[in-house]
Amino acid sequence: MDKPPDNGFLIAMKMVAGKWKIDILCALSAAPRRFGRLRHSIPDISEKMLAQQLREMEADGLVKRQAYPGLPAKVVYSLTESGAALCAGAEGLCRWSEQFMSPAQA
């Protein structure tokens, strides 16, 4: 049986699947951040998980990793145009949940 093609919504959901990707998107939407600063802005994430999620998001074209030469090495993460657009779309879902979900459902 042929699998139906993915629609745009399903593709977007696959790109942010994972416990921490939305948190990372939100943190980077405020400003580009170095790894340590990003780690501190999401207190419950482990360094290993943050690194893994950032690699996946970079591979998906949502996050840009900019390495600067020097000692110690400086790496800054920021949203790509695609990542910023996805973040803007997620804001609509947040507004929807605020309007239609009761506190007991949250």
Coordinates of N, CA, C and O in Angstrom, one line a residue:
M1 N 0.8 -1.2 0.0 CA 0.0 0.0 0.0 C 0.9 1.2 0.0 O 1.8 1.3 0.8
D2 N 0.6 2.2 -0.9 CA 1.4 3.4 -1.0 C 1.1 4.3 0.2 O -0.1 4.5 0.6
K3 N 2.1 4.9 0.7 CA 2.0 5.9 1.8 C 1.6 7.2 1.2 O 2.3 7.7 0.2
P4 N 0.7 7.9 1.7 CA 0.3 9.2 1.2 C 1.5 10.2 1.4 O 2.2 10.1 2.4
P5 N 1.6 11.2 0.5 CA 2.7 12.1 0.7 C 2.5 13.0 1.9 O 1.3 13.3 2.3
D6 N 3.6 13.4 2.6 CA 3.5 14.3 3.7 C 3.0 15.6 3.3 O 3.4 16.1 2.3
N7 N 2.1 16.2 4.1 CA 1.7 17.6 3.9 C 2.7 18.5 4.6 O 3.5 18.1 5.5
G8 N 2.6 19.8 4.4 CA 3.5 20.8 5.0 C 3.4 20.8 6.5 O 4.4 20.9 7.2
F9 N 2.2 20.6 7.1 CA 2.1 20.6 8.6 C 2.9 19.4 9.1 O 3.6 19.5 10.1
L10 N 2.7 18.2 8.5 CA 3.4 17.0 9.0 C 4.9 17.2 8.9 O 5.7 16.8 9.8
I11 N 5.4 17.8 7.8 CA 6.8 18.0 7.7 C 7.3 18.9 8.8 O 8.4 18.7 9.4
A12 N 6.6 20.0 9.0 CA 7.0 20.9 10.1 C 7.0 20.2 11.5 O 7.9 20.4 12.3
M13 N 6.0 19.4 11.7 CA 6.0 18.7 13.0 C 7.1 17.7 13.2 O 7.7 17.6 14.3
K14 N 7.5 17.1 12.1 CA 8.7 16.2 12.1 C 10.0 17.0 12.5 O 10.8 16.5 13.2
M15 N 10.1 18.2 11.9 CA 11.3 19.0 12.2 C 11.4 19.4 13.6 O 12.5 19.7 14.1
V16 N 10.3 19.6 14.3 CA 10.3 20.0 15.7 C 10.0 18.9 16.7 O 9.8 19.1 17.9
A17 N 9.9 17.7 16.1 CA 9.7 16.5 17.0 C 10.9 16.4 17.9 O 12.0 16.5 17.5
G18 N 10.6 16.2 19.1 CA 11.7 16.1 20.1 C 11.3 17.0 21.3 O 10.7 18.0 21.1
K19 N 11.7 16.6 22.5 CA 11.3 17.2 23.7 C 11.8 18.7 23.7 O 11.1 19.5 24.3
W20 N 12.9 19.0 23.2 CA 13.5 20.3 23.4 C 13.6 21.2 22.3 O 14.0 22.4 22.4
K21 N 13.2 20.8 21.1 CA 13.4 21.7 19.9 C 12.6 22.9 19.9 O 13.0 24.0 19.5
I22 N 11.3 22.9 20.5 CA 10.5 24.1 20.6 C 11.2 25.1 21.6 O 11.3 26.3 21.3
D23 N 11.7 24.5 22.7 CA 12.4 25.4 23.6 C 13.6 26.0 23.0 O 13.9 27.2 23.3
I24 N 14.4 25.3 22.2 CA 15.5 25.9 21.5 C 15.1 26.9 20.6 O 15.7 28.0 20.5
L25 N 14.1 26.7 19.8 CA 13.6 27.7 18.8 C 13.2 29.0 19.6 O 13.6 30.1 19.2
C26 N 12.5 28.8 20.7 CA 12.1 30.0 21.4 C 13.3 30.8 22.0 O 13.3 32.0 22.0
A27 N 14.2 30.0 22.5 CA 15.4 30.7 23.1 C 16.2 31.4 22.0 O 16.7 32.6 22.2
L28 N 16.3 30.8 20.9 CA 17.1 31.5 19.8 C 16.3 32.6 19.1 O 16.9 33.4 18.4
S29 N 15.0 32.6 19.2 CA 14.2 33.6 18.6 C 14.5 35.0 19.3 O 14.3 36.0 18.7
A30 N 14.8 34.9 20.6 CA 15.1 36.1 21.3 C 16.4 36.7 20.9 O 16.5 38.0 20.7
A31 N 17.4 35.9 20.6 CA 18.7 36.4 20.2 C 19.7 35.2 19.9 O 19.5 34.1 20.5
P32 N 20.6 35.4 19.0 CA 21.7 34.3 18.8 C 22.4 34.1 20.2 O 22.5 35.0 21.0
R33 N 22.8 32.8 20.4 CA 23.4 32.5 21.7 C 24.5 31.5 21.5 O 24.5 30.7 20.6
R34 N 25.5 31.6 22.4 CA 26.5 30.6 22.5 C 26.0 29.4 23.2 O 25.0 29.5 23.9
F35 N 26.7 28.3 23.1 CA 26.2 27.0 23.6 C 25.9 27.1 25.1 O 24.8 26.7 25.6
G36 N 26.8 27.7 25.9 CA 26.6 27.8 27.3 C 25.5 28.6 27.7 O 24.7 28.3 28.6
R37 N 25.3 29.7 27.0 CA 24.2 30.6 27.3 C 22.8 30.0 27.0 O 21.8 30.1 27.7
L38 N 22.8 29.2 25.9 CA 21.6 28.5 25.4 C 21.3 27.4 26.5 O 20.2 27.2 26.8
R39 N 22.3 26.7 26.9 CA 22.2 25.7 27.9 C 21.6 26.2 29.2 O 20.7 25.6 29.8
H40 N 22.0 27.4 29.6 CA 21.5 28.0 30.8 C 20.0 28.5 30.7 O 19.3 28.6 31.6
S41 N 19.7 28.8 29.4 CA 18.3 29.3 29.2 C 17.3 28.2 29.2 O 16.1 28.4 29.3
I42 N 17.8 26.9 29.1 CA 16.9 25.8 29.1 C 17.5 24.9 30.3 O 18.2 23.9 30.0
P43 N 17.1 25.2 31.5 CA 17.8 24.5 32.6 C 17.7 23.0 32.7 O 18.7 22.3 33.2
D44 N 16.7 22.4 32.2 CA 16.5 20.9 32.4 C 17.1 20.1 31.3 O 17.2 18.9 31.4
I45 N 17.7 20.7 30.3 CA 18.3 20.0 29.2 C 19.7 19.6 29.5 O 20.5 20.4 30.1
S46 N 20.2 18.4 29.1 CA 21.6 18.0 29.3 C 22.4 18.6 28.2 O 21.9 18.9 27.1
E47 N 23.7 18.7 28.4 CA 24.6 19.2 27.4 C 24.6 18.2 26.2 O 24.5 18.7 25.0
K48 N 24.5 16.9 26.4 CA 24.5 16.0 25.3 C 23.2 16.1 24.5 O 23.3 16.1 23.3
M49 N 22.1 16.3 25.1 CA 20.8 16.4 24.4 C 20.8 17.7 23.7 O 20.3 17.8 22.5
L50 N 21.3 18.8 24.3 CA 21.3 20.1 23.6 C 22.2 20.0 22.3 O 21.7 20.4 21.2
A51 N 23.3 19.4 22.4 CA 24.2 19.2 21.3 C 23.5 18.4 20.2 O 23.6 18.8 19.0
Q52 N 22.9 17.3 20.6 CA 22.2 16.4 19.6 C 21.1 17.2 18.9 O 20.9 17.1 17.7
Q53 N 20.2 17.9 19.7 CA 19.1 18.6 19.1 C 19.6 19.7 18.2 O 19.0 19.9 17.1
L54 N 20.7 20.4 18.6 CA 21.2 21.5 17.7 C 21.7 20.9 16.4 O 21.5 21.5 15.3
R55 N 22.4 19.8 16.5 CA 22.9 19.1 15.2 C 21.7 18.8 14.3 O 21.8 19.0 13.1
E56 N 20.7 18.2 14.9 CA 19.5 17.8 14.0 C 18.9 19.1 13.4 O 18.5 19.1 12.3
M57 N 18.7 20.1 14.2 CA 18.1 21.3 13.7 C 19.0 22.0 12.7 O 18.4 22.6 11.7
E58 N 20.3 21.9 12.8 CA 21.2 22.4 11.8 C 21.0 21.7 10.5 O 21.0 22.2 9.4
A59 N 21.0 20.3 10.6 CA 20.8 19.5 9.4 C 19.5 19.8 8.7 O 19.4 19.7 7.5
D60 N 18.5 20.1 9.5 CA 17.1 20.4 8.9 C 17.0 21.9 8.4 O 16.0 22.3 7.9
G61 N 18.1 22.6 8.6 CA 18.1 24.0 8.1 C 17.4 25.0 9.0 O 17.0 26.1 8.5
L62 N 17.2 24.7 10.3 CA 16.5 25.6 11.2 C 17.4 26.4 12.0 O 17.1 27.6 12.4
V63 N 18.6 25.9 12.2 CA 19.6 26.6 13.1 C 20.9 26.7 12.3 O 21.3 25.8 11.6
K64 N 21.5 27.9 12.5 CA 22.8 28.1 11.9 C 23.9 28.1 13.0 O 23.7 28.7 14.0
R65 N 25.0 27.4 12.7 CA 26.1 27.4 13.6 C 27.3 28.2 13.1 O 27.8 27.8 12.0
Q66 N 27.7 29.2 13.7 CA 28.8 30.1 13.3 C 29.9 29.9 14.2 O 29.8 30.3 15.4
A67 N 31.0 29.4 13.7 CA 32.2 29.2 14.5 C 33.2 30.3 14.2 O 33.4 30.7 13.0
Y68 N 33.8 30.9 15.2 CA 34.7 32.0 15.1 C 36.1 31.5 15.5 O 36.2 30.7 16.5
P69 N 37.2 31.9 14.8 CA 38.5 31.4 15.2 C 39.0 32.0 16.5 O 38.5 33.1 16.9
G70 N 39.9 31.3 17.1 CA 40.5 31.9 18.3 C 40.4 30.9 19.4 O 39.9 29.8 19.3
L71 N 41.1 31.2 20.5 CA 41.1 30.3 21.7 C 40.6 31.1 22.8 O 41.1 32.2 23.1
P72 N 39.6 30.7 23.5 CA 38.9 29.4 23.3 C 38.0 29.6 22.0 O 37.6 30.8 21.7
A73 N 37.6 28.5 21.4 CA 36.7 28.6 20.3 C 35.4 29.2 20.6 O 34.9 29.0 21.7
K74 N 34.9 30.0 19.8 CA 33.6 30.7 20.0 C 32.6 30.2 18.9 O 32.9 30.3 17.7
V75 N 31.5 29.6 19.4 CA 30.5 29.2 18.5 C 29.2 29.8 18.9 O 28.8 29.8 20.0
V76 N 28.5 30.4 17.9 CA 27.2 31.1 18.1 C 26.1 30.4 17.3 O 26.3 30.2 16.1
Y77 N 25.0 30.1 17.9 CA 23.9 29.5 17.2 C 22.8 30.6 17.0 O 22.5 31.4 17.9
S78 N 22.2 30.5 15.9 CA 21.1 31.5 15.6 C 20.1 30.8 14.7 O 20.4 29.7 14.1
L79 N 18.9 31.3 14.6 CA 17.9 30.8 13.7 C 18.2 31.2 12.2 O 18.6 32.3 12.0
T80 N 17.9 30.3 11.3 CA 18.0 30.6 9.9 C 16.7 31.3 9.6 O 15.7 31.4 10.4
E81 N 16.5 31.7 8.4 CA 15.3 32.3 7.9 C 14.1 31.3 8.0 O 13.0 31.6 8.5
S82 N 14.4 30.1 7.7 CA 13.5 29.0 7.8 C 13.1 28.7 9.3 O 11.9 28.6 9.6
G83 N 14.1 28.7 10.2 CA 13.8 28.5 11.6 C 13.0 29.7 12.2 O 12.1 29.4 13.0
A84 N 13.3 30.9 11.8 CA 12.5 32.1 12.3 C 11.1 32.0 11.8 O 10.1 32.3 12.5
A85 N 10.9 31.6 10.5 CA 9.5 31.5 10.0 C 8.7 30.3 10.7 O 7.6 30.5 11.0
L86 N 9.4 29.2 11.0 CA 8.8 28.2 11.8 C 8.4 28.6 13.2 O 7.3 28.3 13.7
C87 N 9.3 29.4 13.8 CA 9.0 29.9 15.1 C 7.8 30.8 15.1 O 6.9 30.8 16.0
A88 N 7.7 31.7 14.1 CA 6.5 32.6 13.9 C 5.2 31.8 13.8 O 4.2 32.1 14.3
G89 N 5.3 30.7 13.0 CA 4.1 29.8 12.9 C 3.7 29.1 14.2 O 2.6 29.0 14.5
A90 N 4.7 28.8 15.0 CA 4.4 28.1 16.3 C 3.8 29.1 17.2 O 3.0 28.7 18.1
E91 N 4.0 30.4 17.1 CA 3.4 31.4 17.9 C 1.9 31.4 17.7 O 1.1 31.6 18.7
G92 N 1.4 31.1 16.5 CA 0.0 31.0 16.2 C -0.6 29.8 17.0 O -1.7 29.9 17.5
L93 N 0.1 28.7 17.1 CA -0.4 27.5 17.8 C -0.5 27.9 19.3 O -1.4 27.5 20.0
C94 N 0.5 28.6 19.8 CA 0.5 29.1 21.2 C -0.7 29.9 21.5 O -1.4 29.8 22.5
R95 N -1.0 30.9 20.6 CA -2.2 31.8 20.8 C -3.5 30.9 20.8 O -4.4 31.2 21.6
W96 N -3.5 30.0 19.9 CA -4.7 29.1 19.8 C -4.9 28.4 21.2 O -6.0 28.3 21.7
S97 N -3.8 27.8 21.7 CA -4.0 27.0 22.9 C -4.4 27.9 24.1 O -5.1 27.6 25.0
E98 N -3.8 29.2 24.1 CA -4.2 30.1 25.2 C -5.7 30.5 25.1 O -6.4 30.7 26.1
Q99 N -6.2 30.5 23.9 CA -7.6 30.9 23.7 C -8.6 29.8 24.0 O -9.6 30.0 24.5
F100 N -8.2 28.6 23.6 CA -9.2 27.5 23.6 C -8.9 26.4 24.6 O -9.8 25.5 24.8
M101 N -7.8 26.3 25.2 CA -7.5 25.2 26.2 C -7.7 25.7 27.6 O -7.3 26.8 27.9
S102 N -8.4 24.9 28.4 CA -8.6 25.3 29.8 C -7.3 25.0 30.6 O -6.5 24.2 30.1
P103 N -7.1 25.7 31.7 CA -5.9 25.4 32.5 C -5.7 24.0 32.9 O -4.6 23.5 33.0
A104 N -6.8 23.2 33.1 CA -6.7 21.8 33.5 C -6.1 21.0 32.3 O -5.6 19.9 32.6
Q105 N -6.3 21.4 31.1 CA -5.8 20.6 30.0 C -4.3 20.9 29.7 O -3.6 20.2 29.0
A106 N -3.8 22.0 30.2 CA -2.4 22.4 29.9 C -1.4 21.5 30.7 O -1.7 20.8 31.5

